[in-house]
N, CA, C and O of each residue as an XYZ file, in Angstrom:
608
protein
N      18.320    -84.816    -58.243
C      17.141    -84.797    -59.118
C      15.976    -85.498    -58.426
O      16.160    -86.348    -57.554
N      14.805    -85.124    -58.834
C      13.569    -85.618    -58.257
C      13.362    -87.107    -58.537
O      13.693    -87.603    -59.615
N      12.802    -87.815    -57.536
C      12.442    -89.217    -57.742
C      11.234    -89.269    -58.672
O      10.269    -88.525    -58.503
N      11.308    -90.169    -59.665
C      10.252    -90.273    -60.669
C       9.477    -91.571    -60.496
O       9.889    -92.468    -59.760
N       8.360    -91.652    -61.180
C       7.491    -92.817    -61.121
C       7.944    -93.861    -62.159
O       7.187    -94.245    -63.051
N       9.192    -94.301    -62.013
C       9.799    -95.348    -62.822
C      10.569    -96.260    -61.865
O      10.876    -95.854    -60.744
N      10.882    -97.476    -62.287
C      11.784    -98.284    -61.460
C      13.128    -97.563    -61.313
O      13.470    -96.722    -62.144
N      13.887    -97.883    -60.264
C      15.201    -97.234    -60.117
C      16.187    -97.752    -61.169
O      16.258    -98.953    -61.430
N      16.941    -96.834    -61.764
C      17.940    -97.188    -62.775
C      19.275    -96.557    -62.401
O      19.330    -95.554    -61.690
N      20.337    -97.161    -62.889
C      21.687    -96.624    -62.709
C      22.052    -95.791    -63.942
O      21.858    -96.231    -65.076
N      22.573    -94.608    -63.714
C      22.982    -93.725    -64.798
C      24.426    -93.298    -64.593
O      24.902    -93.228    -63.460
N      25.118    -93.015    -65.676
C      26.464    -92.452    -65.618
C      26.335    -90.937    -65.620
O      25.778    -90.350    -66.547
N      26.852    -90.319    -64.577
C      26.804    -88.866    -64.439
C      28.229    -88.338    -64.362
O      29.140    -89.038    -63.921
N      28.410    -87.097    -64.795
C      29.698    -86.433    -64.616
C      29.461    -84.944    -64.455
O      28.445    -84.403    -64.891
N      30.425    -84.296    -63.818
C      30.361    -82.857    -63.646
C      31.259    -82.220    -64.698
O      32.411    -82.618    -64.873
N      30.718    -81.232    -65.390
C      31.473    -80.567    -66.444
C      31.117    -79.082    -66.443
O      29.956    -78.716    -66.624
N      32.105    -78.245    -66.241
C      31.897    -76.799    -66.225
C      30.766    -76.396    -65.286
O      29.875    -75.636    -65.665
N      30.807    -76.906    -64.074
C      29.821    -76.623    -63.025
C      28.412    -77.084    -63.369
O      27.443    -76.609    -62.777
N      28.291    -78.005    -64.322
C      26.987    -78.580    -64.655
C      27.097    -80.091    -64.606
O      28.154    -80.661    -64.875
N      25.995    -80.730    -64.263
C      25.952    -82.189    -64.237
C      25.487    -82.661    -65.611
O      24.546    -82.115    -66.186
N      26.162    -83.681    -66.122
C      25.773    -84.283    -67.400
C      25.458    -85.756    -67.161
O      26.023    -86.392    -66.272
N      24.550    -86.280    -67.966
C      24.145    -87.678    -67.895
C      24.474    -88.332    -69.234
O      24.323    -87.721    -70.292
N      24.929    -89.591    -69.171
C      25.290    -90.268    -70.410
C      24.034    -90.804    -71.079
O      23.247    -91.527    -70.468
N      23.862    -90.440    -72.340
C      22.740    -90.921    -73.146
C      23.244    -92.098    -73.974
O      24.050    -91.933    -74.889
N      22.756    -93.279    -73.637
C      23.202    -94.519    -74.274
C      22.763    -94.611    -75.736
O      23.369    -95.351    -76.511
N      21.728    -93.878    -76.123
C      21.259    -93.908    -77.513
C      22.110    -92.956    -78.366
O      22.576    -93.323    -79.444
N      22.301    -91.746    -77.872
C      23.102    -90.757    -78.609
C      24.606    -90.974    -78.420
O      25.417    -90.383    -79.132
N      24.970    -91.822    -77.462
C      26.379    -92.152    -77.178
C      27.197    -90.927    -76.780
O      28.324    -90.747    -77.239
N      26.611    -90.078    -75.912
C      27.342    -88.903    -75.435
C      26.714    -88.407    -74.141
O      25.577    -88.746    -73.813
N      27.474    -87.601    -73.415
C      26.947    -86.950    -72.227
C      26.148    -85.723    -72.646
O      26.558    -84.985    -73.542
N      25.011    -85.508    -72.000
C      24.168    -84.343    -72.246
C      23.868    -83.678    -70.899
O      23.814    -84.343    -69.864
N      23.676    -82.367    -70.929
C      23.397    -81.626    -69.695
C      22.126    -82.177    -69.046
O      21.109    -82.393    -69.706
N      22.216    -82.394    -67.754
C      21.104    -82.974    -67.004
C      20.123    -81.884    -66.583
O      20.341    -81.185    -65.594
N      19.049    -81.753    -67.342
C      17.939    -80.862    -67.006
C      16.815    -81.732    -66.441
O      16.873    -82.956    -66.568
N      15.807    -81.141    -65.828
C      14.686    -81.962    -65.363
C      14.030    -82.764    -66.499
O      13.656    -83.919    -66.299
N      13.889    -82.163    -67.681
C      13.298    -82.901    -68.806
C      14.206    -84.042    -69.263
O      13.727    -85.120    -69.613
N      15.519    -83.798    -69.259
C      16.463    -84.854    -69.657
C      16.425    -86.011    -68.660
O      16.557    -87.171    -69.049
N      16.244    -85.699    -67.374
C      16.104    -86.721    -66.334
C      14.905    -87.622    -66.658
O      14.994    -88.845    -66.541
N      13.801    -87.023    -67.059
C      12.611    -87.789    -67.452
C      12.896    -88.587    -68.724
O      12.540    -89.763    -68.807
N      13.532    -87.961    -69.713
C      13.816    -88.643    -70.980
C      14.701    -89.880    -70.752
O      14.438    -90.943    -71.315
N      15.739    -89.741    -69.935
C      16.641    -90.872    -69.707
C      15.947    -91.994    -68.937
O      16.198    -93.168    -69.208
N      15.092    -91.658    -67.995
C      14.303    -92.682    -67.305
C      13.349    -93.371    -68.276
O      13.166    -94.587    -68.221
N      12.751    -92.593    -69.153
C      11.815    -93.157    -70.126
C      12.528    -94.138    -71.051
O      12.014    -95.224    -71.318
N      13.699    -93.764    -71.537
C      14.468    -94.647    -72.414
C      14.818    -95.947    -71.677
O      14.685    -97.036    -72.234
N      15.261    -95.825    -70.434
C      15.591    -97.035    -69.661
C      14.344    -97.899    -69.461
O      14.411    -99.123    -69.578
N      13.224    -97.274    -69.164
C      11.968    -98.005    -68.993
C      11.602    -98.759    -70.276
O      11.223    -99.929    -70.230
N      11.717    -98.086    -71.404
C      11.380    -98.720    -72.684
C      12.329    -99.878    -73.001
O      11.906   -100.910    -73.522
N      13.612    -99.701    -72.685
C      14.599   -100.763    -72.939
C      14.469   -101.908    -71.939
O      14.397   -103.072    -72.332
N      14.439   -101.584    -70.659
C      14.502   -102.601    -69.605
C      13.164   -103.280    -69.334
O      13.096   -104.507    -69.250
N      12.106   -102.494    -69.196
C      10.809   -103.061    -68.813
C      10.008   -103.513    -70.030
O       9.346   -104.550    -69.993
N      10.069   -102.734    -71.104
C       9.247   -103.028    -72.280
C      10.023   -103.736    -73.388
O       9.445   -104.120    -74.405
N      11.318   -103.906    -73.196
C      12.176   -104.705    -74.077
C      12.303   -104.171    -75.511
O      12.545   -104.939    -76.443
N      12.141   -102.858    -75.681
C      12.353   -102.279    -77.009
C      13.859   -102.225    -77.269
O      14.605   -101.736    -76.421
N      14.318   -102.712    -78.413
C      15.759   -102.672    -78.700
C      16.250   -101.245    -78.868
O      15.616   -100.439    -79.548
N      17.380   -100.934    -78.248
C      17.902    -99.569    -78.370
C      18.288    -99.249    -79.808
O      18.341    -98.080    -80.190
N      18.557   -100.276    -80.608
C      18.905   -100.052    -82.021
C      17.724    -99.481    -82.811
O      17.911    -98.940    -83.901
N      16.500    -99.600    -82.260
C      15.309    -99.073    -82.931
C      14.884    -97.715    -82.360
O      13.855    -97.171    -82.760
N      15.679    -97.161    -81.419
C      15.337    -95.894    -80.777
C      16.116    -94.742    -81.374
O      17.251    -94.891    -81.826
N      15.466    -93.582    -81.360
C      16.067    -92.350    -81.842
C      15.645    -91.246    -80.881
O      14.502    -91.221    -80.426
N      16.561    -90.332    -80.570
C      16.279    -89.288    -79.573
C      16.565    -87.908    -80.138
O      17.585    -87.675    -80.786
N      15.630    -86.996    -79.871
C      15.767    -85.564    -80.159
C      16.280    -85.252    -81.555
O      17.387    -84.743    -81.731
N      15.465    -85.564    -82.524
C      15.779    -85.209    -83.908
C      14.746    -84.200    -84.394
O      13.615    -84.163    -83.908
N      15.152    -83.389    -85.353
C      14.257    -82.369    -85.902
C      13.288    -82.995    -86.896
O      13.646    -83.902    -87.648
N      12.059    -82.497    -86.887
C      11.054    -82.873    -87.885
C      10.383    -81.594    -88.377
O      10.301    -80.603    -87.651
N       9.913    -81.631    -89.598
C       9.181    -80.498    -90.174
C       7.692    -80.753    -90.024
O       7.184    -81.795    -90.439
N       6.996    -79.795    -89.428
C       5.543    -79.854    -89.307
C       5.025    -78.564    -89.920
O       5.231    -77.472    -89.390
N       4.351    -78.719    -91.045
C       3.998    -77.575    -91.885
C       5.300    -76.852    -92.225
O       6.180    -77.459    -92.836
N       5.454    -75.608    -91.863
C       6.710    -74.915    -92.171
C       7.593    -74.770    -90.933
O       8.632    -74.112    -90.989
N       7.191    -75.376    -89.821
C       7.928    -75.247    -88.570
C       8.849    -76.440    -88.346
O       8.507    -77.569    -88.696
N      10.000    -76.192    -87.771
C      10.908    -77.262    -87.382
C      10.723    -77.511    -85.887
O      10.852    -76.592    -85.078
N      10.423    -78.744    -85.529
C      10.219    -79.151    -84.139
C      11.172    -80.294    -83.834
O      11.768    -80.871    -84.743
N      11.316    -80.623    -82.544
C      12.161    -81.742    -82.136
C      11.326    -82.707    -81.299
O      10.693    -82.313    -80.319
N      11.336    -83.969    -81.700
C      10.658    -84.965    -80.872
C      11.624    -85.450    -79.796
O      12.838    -85.287    -79.919
N      11.070    -86.051    -78.733
C      11.907    -86.547    -77.640
C      12.450    -87.941    -77.940
O      13.664    -88.138    -77.992
N      11.560    -88.900    -78.136
C      11.975    -90.286    -78.393
C      11.063    -90.875    -79.456
O       9.847    -90.683    -79.432
N      11.670    -91.594    -80.384
C      10.906    -92.373    -81.361
C      11.442    -93.791    -81.331
O      12.647    -94.014    -81.215
N      10.532    -94.741    -81.435
C      10.914    -96.141    -81.594
C      10.375    -96.594    -82.944
O       9.194    -96.429    -83.249
N      11.254    -97.158    -83.732
C      10.884    -97.640    -85.059
C      10.524    -99.121    -85.016
O      10.932    -99.846    -84.109
N       9.760    -99.554    -86.003
C       9.626   -100.972    -86.308
C      10.882   -101.360    -87.083
O      11.543   -100.484    -87.641
N      11.232   -102.643    -87.137
C      12.399   -103.045    -87.938
C      12.299   -102.630    -89.412
O      13.322   -102.447    -90.071
N      11.067   -102.481    -89.934
C      10.909   -102.084    -91.346
C      11.032   -100.574    -91.560
O      10.899   -100.099    -92.688
N      11.287    -99.810    -90.481
C      11.478    -98.367    -90.602
C      10.251    -97.538    -90.297
O      10.360    -96.326    -90.109
N       9.067    -98.166    -90.241
C       7.847    -97.438    -89.871
C       7.947    -97.049    -88.393
O       8.567    -97.755    -87.597
N       7.338    -95.937    -88.043
C       7.415    -95.466    -86.657
C       6.388    -96.201    -85.800
O       5.198    -96.237    -86.114
N       6.879    -96.777    -84.723
C       6.056    -97.548    -83.801
C       5.523    -96.673    -82.667
O       4.316    -96.626    -82.433
N       6.429    -95.975    -81.957
C       6.052    -95.204    -80.772
C       6.698    -93.818    -80.848
O       7.871    -93.684    -81.196
N       5.919    -92.803    -80.520
C       6.439    -91.446    -80.329
C       6.244    -91.115    -78.860
O       5.166    -91.320    -78.303
N       7.305    -90.598    -78.234
C       7.253    -90.254    -76.814
C       7.518    -88.768    -76.649
O       8.465    -88.227    -77.219
N       6.681    -88.122    -75.874
C       6.876    -86.719    -75.508
C       7.172    -86.676    -74.014
O       6.382    -87.159    -73.202
N       8.316    -86.095    -73.657
C       8.731    -85.985    -72.258
C       8.654    -84.531    -71.808
O       9.034    -83.616    -72.538
N       8.164    -84.343    -70.618
C       8.121    -83.022    -69.990
C       8.826    -83.110    -68.642
O       8.960    -84.194    -68.074
N       9.271    -81.978    -68.137
C       9.859    -81.935    -66.802
C       8.774    -82.288    -65.776
O       7.590    -82.066    -66.031
N       9.172    -82.838    -64.611
C       8.169    -83.195    -63.598
C       7.292    -82.023    -63.156
O       6.151    -82.225    -62.739
N       7.812    -80.814    -63.243
C       7.041    -79.634    -62.825
C       5.995    -79.219    -63.862
O       5.157    -78.361    -63.586
N       6.039    -79.819    -65.042
C       5.102    -79.453    -66.115
C       3.925    -80.426    -66.101
O       4.111    -81.619    -66.341
N       2.723    -79.939    -65.824
C       1.571    -80.847    -65.822
C       1.233    -81.314    -67.238
O       1.441    -80.592    -68.213
N       0.714    -82.520    -67.326
C       0.258    -83.053    -68.613
C      -1.161    -82.502    -68.840
O      -2.083    -82.773    -68.071
N      -1.299    -81.729    -69.910
C      -2.577    -81.073    -70.188
C      -3.029    -81.406    -71.609
O      -2.355    -82.139    -72.333
N      -4.155    -80.868    -71.986
C      -4.633    -81.031    -73.359
C      -3.624    -80.465    -74.346
O      -3.466    -80.999    -75.444
N      -2.939    -79.390    -73.970
C      -1.916    -78.810    -74.844
C      -0.797    -79.808    -75.136
O      -0.264    -79.846    -76.245
N      -0.446    -80.612    -74.135
C       0.590    -81.634    -74.326
C       0.120    -82.672    -75.335
O       0.876    -83.079    -76.217
N      -1.135    -83.099    -75.201
C      -1.690    -84.058    -76.163
C      -1.776    -83.444    -77.553
O      -1.517    -84.118    -78.551
N      -2.139    -82.167    -77.619
C      -2.199    -81.488    -78.916
C      -0.812    -81.430    -79.557
O      -0.675    -81.599    -80.769
N       0.213    -81.190    -78.741
C       1.585    -81.122    -79.262
C       2.001    -82.461    -79.878
O       2.497    -82.491    -81.004
N       1.807    -83.555    -79.161
C       2.230    -84.856    -79.696
C       1.344    -85.266    -80.878
O       1.807    -85.940    -81.799
N       0.080    -84.861    -80.850
C      -0.810    -85.156    -81.987
C      -0.331    -84.421    -83.243
O      -0.369    -84.978    -84.340
N       0.124    -83.163    -83.084
C       0.681    -82.410    -84.230
C       1.936    -83.101    -84.759
O       2.103    -83.244    -85.970
N       2.819    -83.531    -83.856
C       4.023    -84.256    -84.273
C       3.625    -85.511    -85.043
O       4.226    -85.855    -86.060
N       2.608    -86.177    -84.538
C       2.229    -87.445    -85.142
C       1.577    -87.274    -86.512
O       1.516    -88.237    -87.276
N       1.092    -86.088    -86.845
C       0.596    -85.840    -88.205
C       1.707    -86.100    -89.223
O       1.448    -86.577    -90.328
N       2.938    -85.784    -88.841
C       4.079    -86.004    -89.727
C       4.695    -87.390    -89.556
O       5.368    -87.887    -90.460
N       4.466    -88.020    -88.393
C       5.178    -89.265    -88.075
C       4.348    -90.536    -88.279
O       4.888    -91.580    -88.644
N       3.043    -90.446    -88.044
C       2.131    -91.600    -88.216
C       2.534    -92.823    -87.408
O       2.640    -93.922    -87.952
N       2.754    -92.639    -86.131
C       3.132    -93.732    -85.239
C       1.921    -94.590    -84.879
O       0.772    -94.171    -85.021
N       2.213    -95.796    -84.411
C       1.159    -96.691    -83.926
C       0.722    -96.326    -82.508
O      -0.453    -96.443    -82.159
N       1.698    -95.875    -81.686
C       1.435    -95.573    -80.276
C       2.051    -94.235    -79.910
O       3.046    -93.805    -80.493
N       1.427    -93.580    -78.919
C       1.952    -92.347    -78.342
C       2.140    -92.566    -76.847
O       1.345    -93.248    -76.200
N       3.198    -91.980    -76.313
C       3.435    -91.988    -74.865
C       3.763    -90.565    -74.457
O       4.577    -89.896    -75.093
N       3.123    -90.110    -73.391
C       3.376    -88.783    -72.841
C       3.699    -88.970    -71.367
O       2.978    -89.662    -70.649
N       4.791    -88.347    -70.917
C       5.167    -88.488    -69.512
C       5.849    -87.231    -68.999
O       6.549    -86.542    -69.740
N       5.637    -86.944    -67.730
C       6.430    -85.945    -67.033
C       7.246    -86.635    -65.934
O       7.755    -85.991    -65.017
N       7.354    -87.940    -66.050
C       8.096    -88.724    -65.072
C       7.268    -89.146    -63.887
O       7.597    -90.118    -63.207
N       6.200    -88.428    -63.635
C       5.311    -88.749    -62.524
C       4.024    -89.397    -63.030
O       3.519    -90.351    -62.438
N       3.512    -88.867    -64.120
C       2.303    -89.402    -64.756
C       2.646    -89.819    -66.180
O       3.323    -89.094    -66.909
N       2.168    -90.998    -66.562
C       2.424    -91.537    -67.896
C       1.086    -91.826    -68.570
O       0.173    -92.375    -67.954
N       0.985    -91.452    -69.830
C      -0.223    -91.726    -70.619
C       0.191    -92.423    -71.900
O       1.194    -92.073    -72.522
N      -0.600    -93.416    -72.283
C      -0.311    -94.219    -73.468
C      -1.555    -94.252    -74.347
O      -2.674    -94.398    -73.855
N      -1.346    -94.114    -75.642
C      -2.459    -94.144    -76.585
C      -2.108    -95.034    -77.764
O      -0.958    -95.090    -78.200
N      -3.099    -95.718    -78.264
C      -2.971    -96.443    -79.526
C      -3.720    -95.631    -80.563
O      -4.866    -95.237    -80.347
N      -3.074    -95.384    -81.681
C      -3.699    -94.594    -82.725
C      -4.734    -95.426    -83.473
O      -4.503    -96.591    -83.796
N      -5.864    -94.809    -83.739
C      -6.921    -95.426    -84.548
C      -7.154    -94.479    -85.724
O      -8.007    -93.593    -85.676
N      -6.371    -94.694    -86.777
C      -6.417    -93.783    -87.926
C      -7.736    -93.886    -88.682
O      -8.205    -92.902    -89.253
N      -8.325    -95.057    -88.686
C      -9.581    -95.241    -89.415
C     -10.690    -94.362    -88.839
O     -11.490    -93.787    -89.577
N     -10.723    -94.267    -87.512
C     -11.754    -93.458    -86.848
C     -11.238    -92.092    -86.392
O     -11.942    -91.355    -85.702
N     -10.002    -91.759    -86.782
C      -9.391    -90.465    -86.475
C      -9.439    -90.121    -84.986
O      -9.944    -89.072    -84.587
N      -8.898    -91.041    -84.176
C      -8.855    -90.806    -82.738
C      -7.713    -91.618    -82.143
O      -7.082    -92.428    -82.822
N      -7.461    -91.382    -80.853
C      -6.528    -92.252    -80.139
C      -7.258    -92.856    -78.954
O      -8.082    -92.206    -78.311
N      -6.938    -94.116    -78.680
C      -7.532    -94.851    -77.573
C      -6.506    -94.959    -76.455
O      -5.382    -95.413    -76.671
N      -6.901    -94.540    -75.260
C      -5.995    -94.613    -74.121
C      -5.814    -96.061    -73.679
O      -6.749    -96.860    -73.706
N      -4.588    -96.376    -73.273
C      -4.230    -97.705    -72.801
C      -3.754    -97.611    -71.352
O      -3.300    -96.555    -70.911
N      -3.859    -98.717    -70.614
C      -3.321    -98.765    -69.257
C      -1.796    -98.727    -69.268
O      -1.168    -98.137    -68.389
N      -1.214    -99.369    -70.283
C       0.235    -99.352    -70.432
C       0.602    -99.591    -71.883
O      -0.219   -100.042    -72.682
N       1.822    -99.288    -72.207
C       2.338    -99.512    -73.550
C       2.632   -101.001    -73.712
O       3.234   -101.601    -72.822
N       2.222   -101.612    -74.827
C       2.573   -103.022    -75.014
C       4.089   -103.178    -75.110
O       4.785   -102.304    -75.627
N       4.590   -104.312    -74.602
C       6.028   -104.506    -74.735
C       6.362   -104.954    -76.154
O       5.480   -105.317    -76.932
N       7.634   -104.922    -76.467
C       8.082   -105.200    -77.825
C       7.670   -106.610    -78.271
O       7.237   -106.795    -79.408
N       7.799   -107.583    -77.399
C       7.441   -108.958    -77.746
C       5.950   -109.083    -78.098
O       5.596   -109.794    -79.039
N       5.091   -108.407    -77.358
C       3.650   -108.441    -77.649
C       3.372   -107.920    -79.051
O       2.509   -108.447    -79.753
N       4.093   -106.899    -79.457
C       3.868   -106.314    -80.773
C       4.383   -107.197    -81.891
O       3.774   -107.263    -82.958
N       5.495   -107.876    -81.663
C       6.062   -108.715    -82.712
C       5.270   -110.002    -82.882
O       5.380   -110.664    -83.913
N       4.466   -110.367    -81.874
C       3.631   -111.563    -81.998
C       2.346   -111.291    -82.751
O       1.716   -112.210    -83.274
N       1.956   -110.013    -82.806
C       0.685   -109.653    -83.472
C       0.849   -109.550    -84.976
O      -0.116   -109.258    -85.683
């Protein structure tokens, strides 16, 4: 798999039916290793290891209803009170981050109302803080770590 713009992490891999699977520590199971899954697993490790978000507050690939459509988000991090803190959209490294990507996560966030958005293809990462009062998102240099948020 391609080297990504994250610190190096150790992953559990296995071969199954001529496919490589990676262990997802949040879902507690092996999942087929696709380029997007490679990005998702790096993102989860980054959020846990570098940003100190507790894995108990993370959720991966669940269905949500947006208008009449069923969509799946990549990663959500909750606040301890159950409110959504961060929504993450992961793309394969070959997929450029475009306005369409931002539109996709913005549509998801209409239903989720998160405080922060993160978009990554493993090579480029974008972070936004939602400003609901002014109906916009403000770009950040990086996502605040969990401790910074709990102090505010």
